[in-house]
mmCIF file of C-alpha atoms and ligand atoms in Angstrom:
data_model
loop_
_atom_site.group_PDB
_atom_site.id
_atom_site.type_symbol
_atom_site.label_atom_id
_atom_site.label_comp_id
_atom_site.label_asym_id
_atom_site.label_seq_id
_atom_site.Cartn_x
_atom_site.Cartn_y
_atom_site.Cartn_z
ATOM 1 C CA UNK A 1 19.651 -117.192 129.245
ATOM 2 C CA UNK A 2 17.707 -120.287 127.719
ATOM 3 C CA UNK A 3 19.481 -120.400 123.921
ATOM 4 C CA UNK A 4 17.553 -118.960 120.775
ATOM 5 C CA UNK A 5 14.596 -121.330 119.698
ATOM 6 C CA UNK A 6 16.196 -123.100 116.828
ATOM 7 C CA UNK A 7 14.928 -122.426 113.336
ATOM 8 C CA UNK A 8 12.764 -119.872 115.132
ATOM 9 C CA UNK A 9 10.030 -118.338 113.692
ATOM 10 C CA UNK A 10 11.540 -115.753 110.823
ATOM 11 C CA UNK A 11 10.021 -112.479 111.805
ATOM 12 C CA UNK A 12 8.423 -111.607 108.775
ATOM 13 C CA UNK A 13 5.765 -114.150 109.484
ATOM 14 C CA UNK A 14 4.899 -112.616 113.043
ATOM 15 C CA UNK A 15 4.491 -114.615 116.404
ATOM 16 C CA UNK A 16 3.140 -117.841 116.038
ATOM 17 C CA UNK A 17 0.207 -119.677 118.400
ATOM 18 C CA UNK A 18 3.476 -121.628 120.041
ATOM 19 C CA UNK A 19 5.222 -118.091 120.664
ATOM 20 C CA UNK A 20 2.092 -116.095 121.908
ATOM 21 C CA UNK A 21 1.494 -119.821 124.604
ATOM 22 C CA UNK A 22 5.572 -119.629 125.619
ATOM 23 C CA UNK A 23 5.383 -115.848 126.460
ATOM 24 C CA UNK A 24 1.957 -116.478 128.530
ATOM 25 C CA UNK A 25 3.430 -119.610 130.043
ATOM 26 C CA UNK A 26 6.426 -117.360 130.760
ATOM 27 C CA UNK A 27 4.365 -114.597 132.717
ATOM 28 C CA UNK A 28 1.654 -117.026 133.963
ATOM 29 C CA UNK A 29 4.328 -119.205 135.491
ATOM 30 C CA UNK A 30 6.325 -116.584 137.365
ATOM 31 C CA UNK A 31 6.627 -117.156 141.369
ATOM 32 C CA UNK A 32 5.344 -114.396 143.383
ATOM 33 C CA UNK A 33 8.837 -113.266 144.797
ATOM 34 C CA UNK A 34 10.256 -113.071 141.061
ATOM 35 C CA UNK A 35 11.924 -110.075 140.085
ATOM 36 C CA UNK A 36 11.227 -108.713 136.442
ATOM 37 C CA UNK A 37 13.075 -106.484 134.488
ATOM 38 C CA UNK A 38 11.782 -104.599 131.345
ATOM 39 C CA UNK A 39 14.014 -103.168 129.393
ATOM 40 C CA UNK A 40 13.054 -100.369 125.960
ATOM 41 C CA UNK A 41 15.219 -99.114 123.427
ATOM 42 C CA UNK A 42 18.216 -96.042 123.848
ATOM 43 C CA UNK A 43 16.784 -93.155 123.740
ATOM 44 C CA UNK A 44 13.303 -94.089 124.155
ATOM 45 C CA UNK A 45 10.370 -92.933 122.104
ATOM 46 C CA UNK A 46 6.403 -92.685 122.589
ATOM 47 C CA UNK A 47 6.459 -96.305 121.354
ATOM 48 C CA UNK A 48 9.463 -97.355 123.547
ATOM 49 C CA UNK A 49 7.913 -95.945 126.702
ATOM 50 C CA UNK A 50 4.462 -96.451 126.302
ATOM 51 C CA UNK A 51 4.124 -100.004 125.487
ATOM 52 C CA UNK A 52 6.795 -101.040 128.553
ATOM 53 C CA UNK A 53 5.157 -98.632 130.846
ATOM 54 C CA UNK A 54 1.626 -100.035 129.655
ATOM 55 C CA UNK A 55 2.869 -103.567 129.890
ATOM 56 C CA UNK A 56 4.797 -103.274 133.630
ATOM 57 C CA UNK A 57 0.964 -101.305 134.550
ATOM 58 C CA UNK A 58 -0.542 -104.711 133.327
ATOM 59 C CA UNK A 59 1.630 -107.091 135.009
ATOM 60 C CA UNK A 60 1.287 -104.400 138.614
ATOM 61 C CA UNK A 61 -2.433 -104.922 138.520
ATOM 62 C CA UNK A 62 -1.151 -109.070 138.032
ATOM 63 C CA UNK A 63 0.303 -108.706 141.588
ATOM 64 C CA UNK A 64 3.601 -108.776 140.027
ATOM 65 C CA UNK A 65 5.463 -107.333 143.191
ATOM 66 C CA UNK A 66 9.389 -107.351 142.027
ATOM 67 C CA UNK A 67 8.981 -105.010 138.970
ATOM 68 C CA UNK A 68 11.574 -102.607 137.350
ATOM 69 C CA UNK A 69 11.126 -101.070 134.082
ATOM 70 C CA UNK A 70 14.482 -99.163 132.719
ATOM 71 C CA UNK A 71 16.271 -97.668 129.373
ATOM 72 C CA UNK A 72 19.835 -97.467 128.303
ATOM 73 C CA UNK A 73 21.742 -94.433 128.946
ATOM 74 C CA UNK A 74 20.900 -91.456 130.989
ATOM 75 C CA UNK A 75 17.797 -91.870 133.069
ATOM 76 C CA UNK A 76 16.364 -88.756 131.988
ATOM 77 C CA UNK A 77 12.704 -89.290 130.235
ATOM 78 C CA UNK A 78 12.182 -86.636 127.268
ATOM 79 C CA UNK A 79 9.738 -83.939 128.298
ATOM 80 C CA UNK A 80 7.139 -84.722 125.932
ATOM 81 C CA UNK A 81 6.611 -88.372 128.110
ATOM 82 C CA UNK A 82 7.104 -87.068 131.534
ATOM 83 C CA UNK A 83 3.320 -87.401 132.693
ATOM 84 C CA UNK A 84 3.180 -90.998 131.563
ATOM 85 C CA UNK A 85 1.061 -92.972 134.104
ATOM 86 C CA UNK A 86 3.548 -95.722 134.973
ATOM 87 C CA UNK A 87 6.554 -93.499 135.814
ATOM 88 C CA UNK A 88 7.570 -94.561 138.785
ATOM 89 C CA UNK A 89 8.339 -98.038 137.302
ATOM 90 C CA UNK A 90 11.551 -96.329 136.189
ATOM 91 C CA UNK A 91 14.759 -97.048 137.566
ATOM 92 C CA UNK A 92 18.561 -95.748 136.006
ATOM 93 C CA UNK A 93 19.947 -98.378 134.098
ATOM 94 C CA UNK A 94 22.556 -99.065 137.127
ATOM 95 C CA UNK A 95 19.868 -100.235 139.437
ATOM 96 C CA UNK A 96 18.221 -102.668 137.495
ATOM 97 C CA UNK A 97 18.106 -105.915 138.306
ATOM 98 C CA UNK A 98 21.343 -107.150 137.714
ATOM 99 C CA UNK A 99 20.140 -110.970 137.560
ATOM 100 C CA UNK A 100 16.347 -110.911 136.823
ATOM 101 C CA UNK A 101 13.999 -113.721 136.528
ATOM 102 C CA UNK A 102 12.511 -112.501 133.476
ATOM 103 C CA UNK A 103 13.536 -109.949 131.141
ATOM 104 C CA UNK A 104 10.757 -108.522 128.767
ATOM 105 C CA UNK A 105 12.733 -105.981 125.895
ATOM 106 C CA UNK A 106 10.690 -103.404 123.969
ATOM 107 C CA UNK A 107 10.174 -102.332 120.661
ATOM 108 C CA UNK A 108 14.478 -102.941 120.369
ATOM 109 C CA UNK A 109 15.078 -104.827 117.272
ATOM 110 C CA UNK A 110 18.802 -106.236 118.507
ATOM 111 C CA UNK A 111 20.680 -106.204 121.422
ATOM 112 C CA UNK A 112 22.830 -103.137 120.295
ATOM 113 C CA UNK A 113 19.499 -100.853 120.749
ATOM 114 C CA UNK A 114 20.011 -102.168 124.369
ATOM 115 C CA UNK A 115 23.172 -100.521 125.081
ATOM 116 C CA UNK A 116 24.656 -100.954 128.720
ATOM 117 C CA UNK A 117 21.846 -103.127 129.522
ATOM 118 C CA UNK A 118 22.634 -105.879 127.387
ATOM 119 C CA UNK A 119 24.501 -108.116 129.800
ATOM 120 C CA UNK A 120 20.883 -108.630 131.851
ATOM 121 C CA UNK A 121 20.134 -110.622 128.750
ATOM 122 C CA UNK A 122 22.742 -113.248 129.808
ATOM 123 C CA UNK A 123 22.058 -112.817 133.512
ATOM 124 C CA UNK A 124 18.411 -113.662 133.116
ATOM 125 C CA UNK A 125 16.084 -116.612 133.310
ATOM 126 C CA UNK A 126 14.187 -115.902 130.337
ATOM 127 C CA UNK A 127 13.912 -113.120 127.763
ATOM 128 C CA UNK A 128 10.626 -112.284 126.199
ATOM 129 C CA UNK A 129 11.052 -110.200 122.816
ATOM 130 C CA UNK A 130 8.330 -107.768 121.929
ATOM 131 C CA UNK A 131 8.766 -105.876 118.542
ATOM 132 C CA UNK A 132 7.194 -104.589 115.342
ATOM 133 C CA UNK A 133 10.490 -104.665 113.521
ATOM 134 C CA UNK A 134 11.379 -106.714 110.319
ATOM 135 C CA UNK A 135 14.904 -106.011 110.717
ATOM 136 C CA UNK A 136 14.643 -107.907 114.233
ATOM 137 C CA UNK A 137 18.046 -110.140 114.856
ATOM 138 C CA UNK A 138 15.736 -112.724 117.366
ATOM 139 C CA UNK A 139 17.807 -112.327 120.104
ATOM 140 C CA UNK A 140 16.022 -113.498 123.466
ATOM 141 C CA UNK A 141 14.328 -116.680 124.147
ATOM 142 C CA UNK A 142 10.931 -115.915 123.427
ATOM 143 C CA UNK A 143 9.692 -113.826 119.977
ATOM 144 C CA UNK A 144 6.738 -111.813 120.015
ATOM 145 C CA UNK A 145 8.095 -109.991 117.021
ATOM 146 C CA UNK A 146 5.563 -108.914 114.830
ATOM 147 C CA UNK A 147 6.459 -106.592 111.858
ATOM 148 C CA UNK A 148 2.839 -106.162 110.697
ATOM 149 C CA UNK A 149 2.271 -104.525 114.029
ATOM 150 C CA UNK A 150 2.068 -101.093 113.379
ATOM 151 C CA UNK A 151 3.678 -100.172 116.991
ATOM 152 C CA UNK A 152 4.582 -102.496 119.750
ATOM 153 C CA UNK A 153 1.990 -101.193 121.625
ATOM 154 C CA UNK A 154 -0.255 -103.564 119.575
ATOM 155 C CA UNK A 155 1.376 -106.763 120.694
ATOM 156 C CA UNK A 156 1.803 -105.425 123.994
ATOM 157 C CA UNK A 157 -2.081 -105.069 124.184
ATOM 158 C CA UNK A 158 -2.183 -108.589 122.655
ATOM 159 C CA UNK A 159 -0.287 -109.757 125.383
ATOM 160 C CA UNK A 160 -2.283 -108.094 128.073
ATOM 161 C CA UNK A 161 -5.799 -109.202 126.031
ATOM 162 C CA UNK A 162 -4.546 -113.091 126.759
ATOM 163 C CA UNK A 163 -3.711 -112.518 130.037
ATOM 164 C CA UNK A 164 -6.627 -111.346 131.181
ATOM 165 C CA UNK A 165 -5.519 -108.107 132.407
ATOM 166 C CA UNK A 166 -8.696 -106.050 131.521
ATOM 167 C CA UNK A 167 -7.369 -101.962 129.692
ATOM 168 C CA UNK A 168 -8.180 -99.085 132.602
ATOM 169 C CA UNK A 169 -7.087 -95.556 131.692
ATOM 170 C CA UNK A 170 -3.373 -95.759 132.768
ATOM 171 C CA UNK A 171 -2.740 -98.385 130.768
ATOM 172 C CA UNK A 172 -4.750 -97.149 127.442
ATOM 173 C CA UNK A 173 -2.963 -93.938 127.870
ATOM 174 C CA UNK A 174 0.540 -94.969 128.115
ATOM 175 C CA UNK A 175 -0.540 -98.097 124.790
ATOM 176 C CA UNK A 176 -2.293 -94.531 122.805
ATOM 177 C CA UNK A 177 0.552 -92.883 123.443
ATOM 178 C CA UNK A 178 2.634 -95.499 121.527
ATOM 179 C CA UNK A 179 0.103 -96.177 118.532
ATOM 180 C CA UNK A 180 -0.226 -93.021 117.850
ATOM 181 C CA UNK A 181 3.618 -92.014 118.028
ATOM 182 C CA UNK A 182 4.615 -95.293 115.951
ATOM 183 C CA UNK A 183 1.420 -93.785 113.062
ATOM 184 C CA UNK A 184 2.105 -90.121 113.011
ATOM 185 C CA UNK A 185 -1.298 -89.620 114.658
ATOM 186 C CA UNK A 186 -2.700 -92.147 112.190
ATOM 187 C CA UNK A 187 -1.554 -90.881 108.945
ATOM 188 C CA UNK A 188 1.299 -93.279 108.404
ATOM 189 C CA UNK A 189 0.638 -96.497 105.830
ATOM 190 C CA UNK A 190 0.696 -98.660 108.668
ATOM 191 C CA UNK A 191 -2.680 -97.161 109.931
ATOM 192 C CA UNK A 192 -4.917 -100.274 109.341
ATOM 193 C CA UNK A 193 -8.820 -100.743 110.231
ATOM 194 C CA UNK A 194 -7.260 -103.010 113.230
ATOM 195 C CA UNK A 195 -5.435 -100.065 114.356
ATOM 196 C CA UNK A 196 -8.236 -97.844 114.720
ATOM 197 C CA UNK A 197 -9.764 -100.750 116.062
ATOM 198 C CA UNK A 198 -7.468 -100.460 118.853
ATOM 199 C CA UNK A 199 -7.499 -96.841 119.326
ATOM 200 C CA UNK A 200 -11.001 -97.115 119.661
ATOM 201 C CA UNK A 201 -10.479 -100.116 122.425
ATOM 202 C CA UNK A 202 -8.015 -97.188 124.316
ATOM 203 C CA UNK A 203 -10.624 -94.517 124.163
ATOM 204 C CA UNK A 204 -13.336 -96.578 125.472
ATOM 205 C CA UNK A 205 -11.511 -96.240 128.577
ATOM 206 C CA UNK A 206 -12.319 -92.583 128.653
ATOM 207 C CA UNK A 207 -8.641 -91.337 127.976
ATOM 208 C CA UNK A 208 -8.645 -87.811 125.988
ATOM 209 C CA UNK A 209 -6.599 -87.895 123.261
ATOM 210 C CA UNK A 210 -7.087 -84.345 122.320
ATOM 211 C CA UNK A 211 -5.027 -83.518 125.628
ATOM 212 C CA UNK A 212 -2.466 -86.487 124.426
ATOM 213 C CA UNK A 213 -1.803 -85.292 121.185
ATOM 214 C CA UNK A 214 -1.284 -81.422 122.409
ATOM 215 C CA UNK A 215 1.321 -83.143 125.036
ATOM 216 C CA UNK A 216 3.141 -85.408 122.727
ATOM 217 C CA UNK A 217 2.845 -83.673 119.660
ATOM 218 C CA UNK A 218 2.343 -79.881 119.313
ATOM 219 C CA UNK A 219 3.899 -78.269 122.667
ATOM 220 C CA UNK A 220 7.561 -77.382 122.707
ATOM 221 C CA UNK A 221 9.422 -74.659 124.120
ATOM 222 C CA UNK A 222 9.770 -71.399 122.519
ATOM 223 C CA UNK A 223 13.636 -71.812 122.377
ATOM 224 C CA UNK A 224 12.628 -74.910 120.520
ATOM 225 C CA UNK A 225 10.250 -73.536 117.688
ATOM 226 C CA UNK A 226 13.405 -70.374 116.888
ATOM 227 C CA UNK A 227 16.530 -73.405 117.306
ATOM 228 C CA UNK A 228 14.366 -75.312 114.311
ATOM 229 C CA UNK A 229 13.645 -72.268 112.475
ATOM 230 C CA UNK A 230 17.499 -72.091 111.999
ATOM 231 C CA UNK A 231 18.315 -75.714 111.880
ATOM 232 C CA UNK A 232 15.459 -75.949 108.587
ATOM 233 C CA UNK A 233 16.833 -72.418 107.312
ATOM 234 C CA UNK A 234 20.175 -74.584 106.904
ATOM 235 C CA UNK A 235 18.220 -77.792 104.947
ATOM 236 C CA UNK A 236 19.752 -78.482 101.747
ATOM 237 C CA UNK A 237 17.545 -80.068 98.995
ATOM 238 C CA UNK A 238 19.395 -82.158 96.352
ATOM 239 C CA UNK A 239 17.317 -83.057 93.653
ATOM 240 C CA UNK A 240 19.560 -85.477 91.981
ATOM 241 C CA UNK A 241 20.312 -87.670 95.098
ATOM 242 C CA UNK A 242 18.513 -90.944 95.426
ATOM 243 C CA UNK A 243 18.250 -91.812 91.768
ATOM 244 C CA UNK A 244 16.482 -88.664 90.636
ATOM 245 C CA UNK A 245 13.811 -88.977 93.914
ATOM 246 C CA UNK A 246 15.634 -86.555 95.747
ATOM 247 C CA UNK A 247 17.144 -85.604 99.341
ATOM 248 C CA UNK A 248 16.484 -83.175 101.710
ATOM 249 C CA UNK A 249 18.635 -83.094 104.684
ATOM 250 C CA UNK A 250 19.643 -80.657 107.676
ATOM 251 C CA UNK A 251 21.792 -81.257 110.795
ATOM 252 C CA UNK A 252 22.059 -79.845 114.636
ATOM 253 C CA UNK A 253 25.091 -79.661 116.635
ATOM 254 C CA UNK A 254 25.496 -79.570 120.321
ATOM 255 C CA UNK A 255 26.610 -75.794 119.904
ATOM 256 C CA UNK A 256 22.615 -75.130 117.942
ATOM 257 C CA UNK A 257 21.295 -76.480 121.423
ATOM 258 C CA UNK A 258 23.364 -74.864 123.509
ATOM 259 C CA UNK A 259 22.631 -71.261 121.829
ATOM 260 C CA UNK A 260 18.705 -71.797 122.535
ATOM 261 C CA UNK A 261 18.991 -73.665 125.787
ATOM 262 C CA UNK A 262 17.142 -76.661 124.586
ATOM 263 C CA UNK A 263 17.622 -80.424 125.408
ATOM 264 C CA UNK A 264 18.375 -82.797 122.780
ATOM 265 C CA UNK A 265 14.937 -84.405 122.665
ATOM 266 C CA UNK A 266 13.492 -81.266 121.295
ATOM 267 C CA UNK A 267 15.499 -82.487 117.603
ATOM 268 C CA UNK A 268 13.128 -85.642 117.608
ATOM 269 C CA UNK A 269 10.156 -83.393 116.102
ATOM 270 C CA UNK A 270 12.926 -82.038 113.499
ATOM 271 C CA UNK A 271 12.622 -84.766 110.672
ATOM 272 C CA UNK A 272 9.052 -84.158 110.412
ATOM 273 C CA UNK A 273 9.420 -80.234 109.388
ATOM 274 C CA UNK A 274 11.951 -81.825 107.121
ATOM 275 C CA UNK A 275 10.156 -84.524 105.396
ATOM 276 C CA UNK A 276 7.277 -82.671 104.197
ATOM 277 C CA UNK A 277 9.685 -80.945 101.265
ATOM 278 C CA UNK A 278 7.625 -82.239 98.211
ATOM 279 C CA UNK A 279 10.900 -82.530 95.981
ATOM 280 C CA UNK A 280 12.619 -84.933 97.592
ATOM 281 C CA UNK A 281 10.926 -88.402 98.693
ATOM 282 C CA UNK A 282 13.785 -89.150 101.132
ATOM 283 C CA UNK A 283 14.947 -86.882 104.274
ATOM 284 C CA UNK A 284 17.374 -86.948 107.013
ATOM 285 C CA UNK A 285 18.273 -84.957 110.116
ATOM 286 C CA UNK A 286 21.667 -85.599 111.271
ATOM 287 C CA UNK A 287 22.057 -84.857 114.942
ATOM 288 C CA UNK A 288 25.049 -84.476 117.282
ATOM 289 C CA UNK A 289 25.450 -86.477 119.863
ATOM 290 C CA UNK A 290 28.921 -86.782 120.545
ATOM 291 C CA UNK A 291 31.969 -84.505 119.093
ATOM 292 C CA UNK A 292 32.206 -87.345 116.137
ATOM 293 C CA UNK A 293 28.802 -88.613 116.723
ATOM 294 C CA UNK A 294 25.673 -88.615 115.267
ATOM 295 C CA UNK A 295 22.146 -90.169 115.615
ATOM 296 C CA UNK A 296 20.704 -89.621 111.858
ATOM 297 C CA UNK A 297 17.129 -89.796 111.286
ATOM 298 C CA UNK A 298 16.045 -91.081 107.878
ATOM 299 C CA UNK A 299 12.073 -91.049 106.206
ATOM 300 C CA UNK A 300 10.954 -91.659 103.017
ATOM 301 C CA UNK A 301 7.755 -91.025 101.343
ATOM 302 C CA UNK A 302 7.583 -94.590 100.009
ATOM 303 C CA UNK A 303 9.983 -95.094 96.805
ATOM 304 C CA UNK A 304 13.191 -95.432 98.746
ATOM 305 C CA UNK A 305 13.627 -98.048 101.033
ATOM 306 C CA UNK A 306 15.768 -96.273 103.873
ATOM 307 C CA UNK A 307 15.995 -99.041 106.092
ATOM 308 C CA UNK A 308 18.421 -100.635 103.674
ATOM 309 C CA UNK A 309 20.665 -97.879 104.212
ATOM 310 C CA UNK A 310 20.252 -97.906 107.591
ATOM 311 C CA UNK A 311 21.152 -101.363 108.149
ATOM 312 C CA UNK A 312 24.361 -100.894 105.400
ATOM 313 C CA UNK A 313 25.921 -98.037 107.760
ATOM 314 C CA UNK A 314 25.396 -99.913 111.025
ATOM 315 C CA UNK A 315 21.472 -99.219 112.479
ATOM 316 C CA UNK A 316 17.870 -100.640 111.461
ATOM 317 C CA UNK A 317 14.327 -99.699 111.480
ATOM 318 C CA UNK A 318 11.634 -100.204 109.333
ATOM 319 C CA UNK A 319 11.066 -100.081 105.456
ATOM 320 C CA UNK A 320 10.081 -95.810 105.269
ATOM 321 C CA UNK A 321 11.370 -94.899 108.906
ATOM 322 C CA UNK A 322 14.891 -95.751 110.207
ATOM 323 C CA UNK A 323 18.191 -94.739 111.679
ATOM 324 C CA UNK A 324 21.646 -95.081 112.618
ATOM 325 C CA UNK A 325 24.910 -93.490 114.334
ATOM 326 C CA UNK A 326 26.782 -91.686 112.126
ATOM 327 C CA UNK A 327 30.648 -91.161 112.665
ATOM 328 C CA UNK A 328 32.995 -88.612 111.825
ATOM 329 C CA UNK A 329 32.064 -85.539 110.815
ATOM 330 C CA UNK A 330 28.375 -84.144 108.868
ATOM 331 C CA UNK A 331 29.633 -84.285 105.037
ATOM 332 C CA UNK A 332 31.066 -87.243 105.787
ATOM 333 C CA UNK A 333 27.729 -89.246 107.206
ATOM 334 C CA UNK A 334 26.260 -87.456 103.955
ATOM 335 C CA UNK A 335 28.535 -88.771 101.879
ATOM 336 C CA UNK A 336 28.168 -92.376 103.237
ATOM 337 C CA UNK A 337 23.879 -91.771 102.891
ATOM 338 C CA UNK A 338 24.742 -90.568 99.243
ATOM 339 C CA UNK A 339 26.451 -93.223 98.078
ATOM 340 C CA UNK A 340 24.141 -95.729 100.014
ATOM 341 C CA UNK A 341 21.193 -94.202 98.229
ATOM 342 C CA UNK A 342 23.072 -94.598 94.629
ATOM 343 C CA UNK A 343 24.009 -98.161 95.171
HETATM 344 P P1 AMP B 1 14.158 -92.243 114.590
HETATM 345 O O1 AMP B 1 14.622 -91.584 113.347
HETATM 346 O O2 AMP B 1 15.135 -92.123 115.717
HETATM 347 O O3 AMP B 1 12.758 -91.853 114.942
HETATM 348 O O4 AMP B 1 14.131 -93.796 114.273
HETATM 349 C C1 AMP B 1 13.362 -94.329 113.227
HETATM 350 C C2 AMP B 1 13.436 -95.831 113.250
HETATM 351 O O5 AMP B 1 14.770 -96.246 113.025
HETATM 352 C C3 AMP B 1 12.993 -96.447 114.562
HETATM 353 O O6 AMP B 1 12.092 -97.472 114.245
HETATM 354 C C4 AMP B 1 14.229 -97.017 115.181
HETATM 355 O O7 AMP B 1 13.952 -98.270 115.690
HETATM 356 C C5 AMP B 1 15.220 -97.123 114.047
HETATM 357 N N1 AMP B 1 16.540 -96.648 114.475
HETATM 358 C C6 AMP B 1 16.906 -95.376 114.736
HETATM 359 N N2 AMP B 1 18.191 -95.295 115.101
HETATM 360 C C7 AMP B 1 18.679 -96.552 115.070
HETATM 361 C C8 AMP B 1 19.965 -97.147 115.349
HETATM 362 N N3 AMP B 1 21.022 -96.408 115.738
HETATM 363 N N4 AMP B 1 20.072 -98.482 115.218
HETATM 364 C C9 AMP B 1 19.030 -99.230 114.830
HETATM 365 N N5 AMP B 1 17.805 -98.741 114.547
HETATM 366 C C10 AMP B 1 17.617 -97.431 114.664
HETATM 367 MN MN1 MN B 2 10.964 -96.959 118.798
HETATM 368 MN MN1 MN B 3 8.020 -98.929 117.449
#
């Protein structure tokens, strides 16, 4: 791996014109036999997936013959994503590349998002950064890391747009699919006039985002919609927490999905049941995913900043969205977001 650009840009200022012409120079000047690796976040998410799988379409209809796109963990894609043009890009995280020409990372704000897949960082040529997140570490060699960017998606379709790699369905599908998980369907602050501006870029290519939405969004097994009804029966609202702004919080154990025969990507859709209590302006959704472990979801309406908290107990994300892994057992990772929230 080439070191870190010194003094690199800080992220908060996003890419610069020298960044956008190194990660062009880095794609433009690829030989034809070189093999390139792209690499999203654990457990991926519309935004994870669809701006890689958008991308690695892109760079395919480049001529780009030595391609592999791939995500920590097990190599299962969540339900919700498993008609995403693009798929068979995928390979399990054990037959990547193990020393790639190029590596391009997704929507990952540090190396730790990377899990197993880490190491390829060392092992490659270059690594090209794309990102939306402030709390971005600027690991890799290259930084498109923009945090005004309401999803990756966006400066993976600014990558494409300078490239020359015109939008065709598959690709505005699998880039939709990310804007509009990364907004909440467009409600979310970050849903600027260039946004829309982009949507409406995807949708000239005739993609149907009625049929999108119903996929992503609003279709979940029936075992699903009764496991939430008693995982929100559970939430607990504590007025007090957070200053006086209030928490709302529920958890889901490994026993929960076991009783409704549901995979653990059904939980995703979870916080945002949970965040629309109008007492509390922060929620959470702690979910098991290990004995002692626990991804926790956190959201806040706007007066908390919950990546702070995040980032204190050991994850990241972004200003009124983030997460972490929780150890030990649920009062204790409540405890540990209480006191957080009070300091
Ligand atoms: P989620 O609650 O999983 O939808 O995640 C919300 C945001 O928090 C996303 O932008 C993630 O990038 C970030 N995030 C979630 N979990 C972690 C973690 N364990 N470490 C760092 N960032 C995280
Ligand atoms: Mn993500
Ligand atoms: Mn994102």
């Amino acid at each position: 791996m080439i070191s870190s650009a010194e003094g690199g840009t800080p992220a908060g200022a996003g890419p610069t014109d020298t960044d956008w012409a190194a990660a062009l120079a880095a794609v433009r000047g690829l030989p034809t036999d070189a093999r390139v690796l792209l690499i999203c976040h654990v457990n991926p998410d519309g935004d994870a997936l669809g701006s890689m799988l958008g991308f690695g379409l892109g760079l395919r209809r480049r001529g780009v013959r030595h391609l592999q796109a791939t995500f920590p963990g097990p190599p299962q894609v969540p339900e919700p994503f498993r008609w995403l043009p693009g798929l068979d890009l995928l390979v399990p995280q054990d037959d990547a590349y193990p020393e790639p020409d190029l590596v391009i990372c997704f929507d990952a704000a540090s190396e730790s998002r990377l899990g197993d897949l880490a190491d390829r960082l060392d092992k490659a040529g270059t690594v090209l950064v794309l990102d939306h997140h402030a709390s971005n570490t600027g690991f890799g060699d290259i930084h498109l890391v923009d945090p005004h960017a309401a999803a990756t998606s966006v400066v993976a379709e600014g990558l494409l747009d300078r490239l020359g790699v015109p939008l065709d369905a598959e690709i505005a599908t699998c880039l939709y699919v990310a804007l509009s998980t990364d907004t909440g369907s467009f409600r979310f602050e970050a849903t600027t006039p260039e946004v829309h501006r982009m949507a409406a870029r995807l949708l000239a290519t005739g993609i149907r985002p009625g049929d999108i939405s119903r996929r992503i969004f609003d279709t979940r097994p029936f075992g699903a919609v009764r496991l939430f009804g008693e995982v929100l029966g559970r939430a607990r609202l504590e007025p007090a927490a957070a200053a006086g702004r209030g928490l709302v919080w529920t958890y889901a154990t490994h026993d929960d999905l076991a009783r409704y025969d549901q995979p653990a990507y059904v939980l995703e859709a979870l916080i945002d049941s949970v965040r629309c209590t109008a007492e509390a302006d922060v929620s959470c959704v702690v979910k098991q995913v290990a004995p002692a472990e626990w991804a926790v979801s956190l959201r806040s309406k706007g007066a908390v900043d919950v990546s702070r908290v995040a980032i204190a107990l050991g994850g990241g994300g972004h200003r009124f969205a983030a997460g972490f892994t929780g150890r030990g057992t649920v009062d204790e990772v409540m405890d540990r977001i209480r006191a957080e929230l009070t300091a």
